[in-house]
Amino acid sequence: MKTLIIYASKTGTTEKCAQEINRQIKKSKMVNILNQNENISGYDLIIVGTPIRMGMIDKKIRKFLIRNIEILKSKRVAYFICCGFKENWKSYYEQNIPKDLLDIAIIYDTFGGEIDRQKQKGFDKFIINMVCKNIEKDKGIKILNEHIDKFIKVLSK
């Protein structure tokens, strides 16, 4: 089964998760949507990964989903999001992914996230610094490897 992992990653967290999926799934190809486009028609499974910023998925991922909605409806599709504040992850999907695509997904989940203040720029840095003033690293903002493992297990069935 040919698998495409298409993702966007602004600070590297989503890319780390995509790399882990790519490492574990045979015959998979990773594509950073920020650097290139890919014809998805030749793939059996499409995995879409995106960060969440201010409650929104990446703009290029959103455009990709809309542009390819009919092709995606005919494929096996799975989604993952990376978000430091994982409590609202289901609502992020409902607000950002078209319902007809979400309804046919094999799985969708959050892989948690990381907040590296050094990688933030401009307004993002300002907001992160305000929100994270009192958040310590040990408060649970991390990549959830057990969610990645569960995700891959479901896809392998």
mmCIF file of C-alpha atoms in Angstrom:
data_model
loop_
_atom_site.group_PDB
_atom_site.id
_atom_site.type_symbol
_atom_site.label_atom_id
_atom_site.label_comp_id
_atom_site.label_asym_id
_atom_site.label_seq_id
_atom_site.Cartn_x
_atom_site.Cartn_y
_atom_site.Cartn_z
ATOM 1 C CA MET A 1 0.000 0.000 0.000
ATOM 2 C CA LYS A 2 1.464 3.359 -1.055
ATOM 3 C CA THR A 3 1.207 5.962 1.684
ATOM 4 C CA LEU A 4 1.642 9.718 1.493
ATOM 5 C CA ILE A 5 2.289 11.725 4.624
ATOM 6 C CA ILE A 6 1.583 15.341 3.775
ATOM 7 C CA TYR A 7 2.227 17.888 6.470
ATOM 8 C CA ALA A 8 2.946 21.492 7.346
ATOM 9 C CA SER A 9 5.348 22.405 10.116
ATOM 10 C CA LYS A 10 6.260 25.878 11.229
ATOM 11 C CA THR A 11 8.577 25.088 14.167
ATOM 12 C CA GLY A 12 9.370 21.411 13.529
ATOM 13 C CA THR A 13 6.997 19.555 15.857
ATOM 14 C CA THR A 14 4.613 18.324 13.155
ATOM 15 C CA GLU A 15 7.607 17.327 11.036
ATOM 16 C CA LYS A 16 9.008 15.229 13.927
ATOM 17 C CA CYS A 17 5.691 13.389 14.180
ATOM 18 C CA ALA A 18 5.501 12.888 10.403
ATOM 19 C CA GLN A 19 9.051 11.482 10.461
ATOM 20 C CA GLU A 20 8.089 8.972 13.145
ATOM 21 C CA ILE A 21 5.088 7.804 11.111
ATOM 22 C CA ASN A 22 7.269 7.606 7.998
ATOM 23 C CA ARG A 23 9.830 5.541 9.901
ATOM 24 C CA GLN A 24 7.211 3.007 10.979
ATOM 25 C CA ILE A 25 5.111 2.709 7.815
ATOM 26 C CA LYS A 26 6.648 0.889 4.867
ATOM 27 C CA LYS A 27 6.305 2.391 1.372
ATOM 28 C CA SER A 28 5.505 5.838 2.702
ATOM 29 C CA LYS A 29 6.613 9.191 1.395
ATOM 30 C CA MET A 30 6.752 12.452 3.343
ATOM 31 C CA VAL A 31 5.922 15.772 1.696
ATOM 32 C CA ASN A 32 6.147 19.147 3.391
ATOM 33 C CA ILE A 33 3.339 21.099 1.760
ATOM 34 C CA LEU A 34 5.224 24.324 2.408
ATOM 35 C CA ASN A 35 7.965 23.244 -0.020
ATOM 36 C CA GLN A 36 6.199 21.208 -2.691
ATOM 37 C CA ASN A 37 2.915 19.907 -4.001
ATOM 38 C CA GLU A 38 2.224 16.252 -4.664
ATOM 39 C CA ASN A 39 -0.210 14.462 -6.958
ATOM 40 C CA ILE A 40 -2.135 12.338 -4.469
ATOM 41 C CA SER A 41 -4.035 10.169 -6.941
ATOM 42 C CA GLY A 42 -1.368 7.434 -6.946
ATOM 43 C CA TYR A 43 -1.533 6.825 -3.186
ATOM 44 C CA ASP A 44 -3.787 4.413 -1.296
ATOM 45 C CA LEU A 45 -3.485 6.069 2.122
ATOM 46 C CA ILE A 46 -3.149 9.809 2.701
ATOM 47 C CA ILE A 47 -2.042 11.004 6.146
ATOM 48 C CA VAL A 48 -2.435 14.731 6.749
ATOM 49 C CA GLY A 49 -0.601 16.436 9.607
ATOM 50 C CA THR A 50 -0.884 20.044 10.665
ATOM 51 C CA PRO A 51 -0.086 22.298 13.565
ATOM 52 C CA ILE A 52 -2.824 24.283 15.263
ATOM 53 C CA ARG A 53 -2.205 27.994 15.671
ATOM 54 C CA MET A 54 -4.829 30.126 17.380
ATOM 55 C CA GLY A 55 -7.364 27.330 16.827
ATOM 56 C CA MET A 56 -6.708 27.054 13.080
ATOM 57 C CA ILE A 57 -4.960 24.471 10.917
ATOM 58 C CA ASP A 58 -2.214 25.566 8.529
ATOM 59 C CA LYS A 59 -3.575 27.617 5.583
ATOM 60 C CA LYS A 60 -1.819 25.496 2.950
ATOM 61 C CA ILE A 61 -3.225 22.308 4.488
ATOM 62 C CA ARG A 62 -6.715 23.863 4.458
ATOM 63 C CA LYS A 63 -6.311 24.759 0.756
ATOM 64 C CA PHE A 64 -4.977 21.263 0.023
ATOM 65 C CA LEU A 65 -8.049 19.665 1.642
ATOM 66 C CA ILE A 66 -10.500 21.880 -0.250
ATOM 67 C CA ARG A 67 -8.668 21.499 -3.588
ATOM 68 C CA ASN A 68 -8.506 17.680 -3.249
ATOM 69 C CA ILE A 69 -11.777 16.989 -1.452
ATOM 70 C CA GLU A 70 -13.203 14.662 -4.131
ATOM 71 C CA ILE A 71 -9.997 12.614 -4.448
ATOM 72 C CA LEU A 72 -9.672 12.400 -0.654
ATOM 73 C CA LYS A 73 -13.231 11.060 -0.399
ATOM 74 C CA SER A 74 -12.141 8.057 -2.473
ATOM 75 C CA LYS A 75 -8.996 7.310 -0.414
ATOM 76 C CA ARG A 76 -8.151 5.947 2.984
ATOM 77 C CA VAL A 77 -7.405 9.131 4.957
ATOM 78 C CA ALA A 78 -6.083 9.860 8.448
ATOM 79 C CA TYR A 79 -5.326 13.144 10.196
ATOM 80 C CA PHE A 80 -3.121 14.286 13.025
ATOM 81 C CA ILE A 81 -2.695 17.652 14.650
ATOM 82 C CA CYS A 82 0.069 18.969 16.836
ATOM 83 C CA CYS A 83 -1.000 21.395 19.499
ATOM 84 C CA GLY A 84 0.539 22.318 22.830
ATOM 85 C CA PHE A 85 -2.904 22.831 24.325
ATOM 86 C CA LYS A 86 -4.483 19.480 23.562
ATOM 87 C CA GLU A 87 -7.663 19.723 25.638
ATOM 88 C CA ASN A 88 -9.726 21.101 22.728
ATOM 89 C CA TRP A 89 -8.377 18.849 19.996
ATOM 90 C CA LYS A 90 -11.725 17.437 18.846
ATOM 91 C CA SER A 91 -13.185 20.901 18.365
ATOM 92 C CA TYR A 92 -10.138 21.856 16.272
ATOM 93 C CA TYR A 93 -11.080 19.087 13.846
ATOM 94 C CA GLU A 94 -14.743 20.052 13.783
ATOM 95 C CA GLN A 95 -13.873 23.700 13.090
ATOM 96 C CA ASN A 96 -11.191 23.067 10.459
ATOM 97 C CA ILE A 97 -11.770 19.831 8.533
ATOM 98 C CA PRO A 98 -14.820 19.498 6.256
ATOM 99 C CA LYS A 99 -17.331 17.172 7.917
ATOM 100 C CA ASP A 100 -17.572 14.814 4.956
ATOM 101 C CA LEU A 101 -13.782 14.270 5.098
ATOM 102 C CA LEU A 102 -13.755 13.833 8.854
ATOM 103 C CA ASP A 103 -16.623 11.333 8.723
ATOM 104 C CA ILE A 104 -14.675 8.976 6.445
ATOM 105 C CA ALA A 105 -11.329 9.246 8.264
ATOM 106 C CA ILE A 106 -9.810 6.006 9.475
ATOM 107 C CA ILE A 107 -8.509 7.862 12.512
ATOM 108 C CA TYR A 108 -7.824 11.390 13.632
ATOM 109 C CA ASP A 109 -5.972 12.314 16.778
ATOM 110 C CA THR A 110 -3.726 14.821 18.460
ATOM 111 C CA PHE A 111 -0.070 14.117 19.039
ATOM 112 C CA GLY A 112 0.280 16.871 21.613
ATOM 113 C CA GLY A 113 2.991 19.364 20.907
ATOM 114 C CA GLU A 114 5.975 21.313 21.978
ATOM 115 C CA ILE A 115 6.356 24.991 22.649
ATOM 116 C CA ASP A 116 9.830 26.248 21.910
ATOM 117 C CA ARG A 117 9.730 29.979 22.509
ATOM 118 C CA GLN A 118 13.031 30.407 20.641
ATOM 119 C CA LYS A 119 11.465 29.197 17.384
ATOM 120 C CA GLN A 120 8.559 31.647 17.574
ATOM 121 C CA LYS A 121 8.597 34.839 15.539
ATOM 122 C CA GLY A 122 6.654 38.074 15.454
ATOM 123 C CA PHE A 123 3.107 38.033 16.744
ATOM 124 C CA ASP A 124 3.284 34.280 17.447
ATOM 125 C CA LYS A 125 6.166 34.884 19.853
ATOM 126 C CA PHE A 126 4.242 37.654 21.601
ATOM 127 C CA ILE A 127 1.141 35.464 22.050
ATOM 128 C CA ILE A 128 3.109 32.388 23.156
ATOM 129 C CA ASN A 129 5.020 34.418 25.734
ATOM 130 C CA MET A 130 1.764 35.818 27.132
ATOM 131 C CA VAL A 131 -0.023 32.466 27.229
ATOM 132 C CA CYS A 132 2.939 30.476 28.522
ATOM 133 C CA LYS A 133 4.179 32.810 31.245
ATOM 134 C CA ASN A 134 3.208 30.384 33.973
ATOM 135 C CA ILE A 135 3.501 27.117 32.089
ATOM 136 C CA GLU A 136 6.463 24.949 32.951
ATOM 137 C CA LYS A 137 7.842 22.201 30.719
ATOM 138 C CA ASP A 138 6.718 19.503 33.153
ATOM 139 C CA LYS A 139 3.051 20.576 32.877
ATOM 140 C CA GLY A 140 2.399 18.169 30.017
ATOM 141 C CA ILE A 141 3.167 20.117 26.854
ATOM 142 C CA LYS A 142 4.952 17.388 24.945
ATOM 143 C CA ILE A 143 4.669 15.054 21.991
ATOM 144 C CA LEU A 144 2.419 12.134 22.918
ATOM 145 C CA ASN A 145 4.310 9.150 21.534
ATOM 146 C CA GLU A 146 1.637 6.749 22.762
ATOM 147 C CA HIS A 147 -0.877 8.532 20.490
ATOM 148 C CA ILE A 148 1.470 8.117 17.520
ATOM 149 C CA ASP A 149 1.815 4.398 18.293
ATOM 150 C CA LYS A 150 -1.992 3.995 18.539
ATOM 151 C CA PHE A 151 -2.432 5.932 15.283
ATOM 152 C CA ILE A 152 -0.009 3.652 13.423
ATOM 153 C CA LYS A 153 -1.575 0.536 14.923
ATOM 154 C CA VAL A 154 -5.015 1.579 13.628
ATOM 155 C CA LEU A 155 -3.580 2.334 10.170
ATOM 156 C CA SER A 156 -1.844 -1.047 10.048
ATOM 157 C CA LYS A 157 -5.096 -3.001 10.378
#
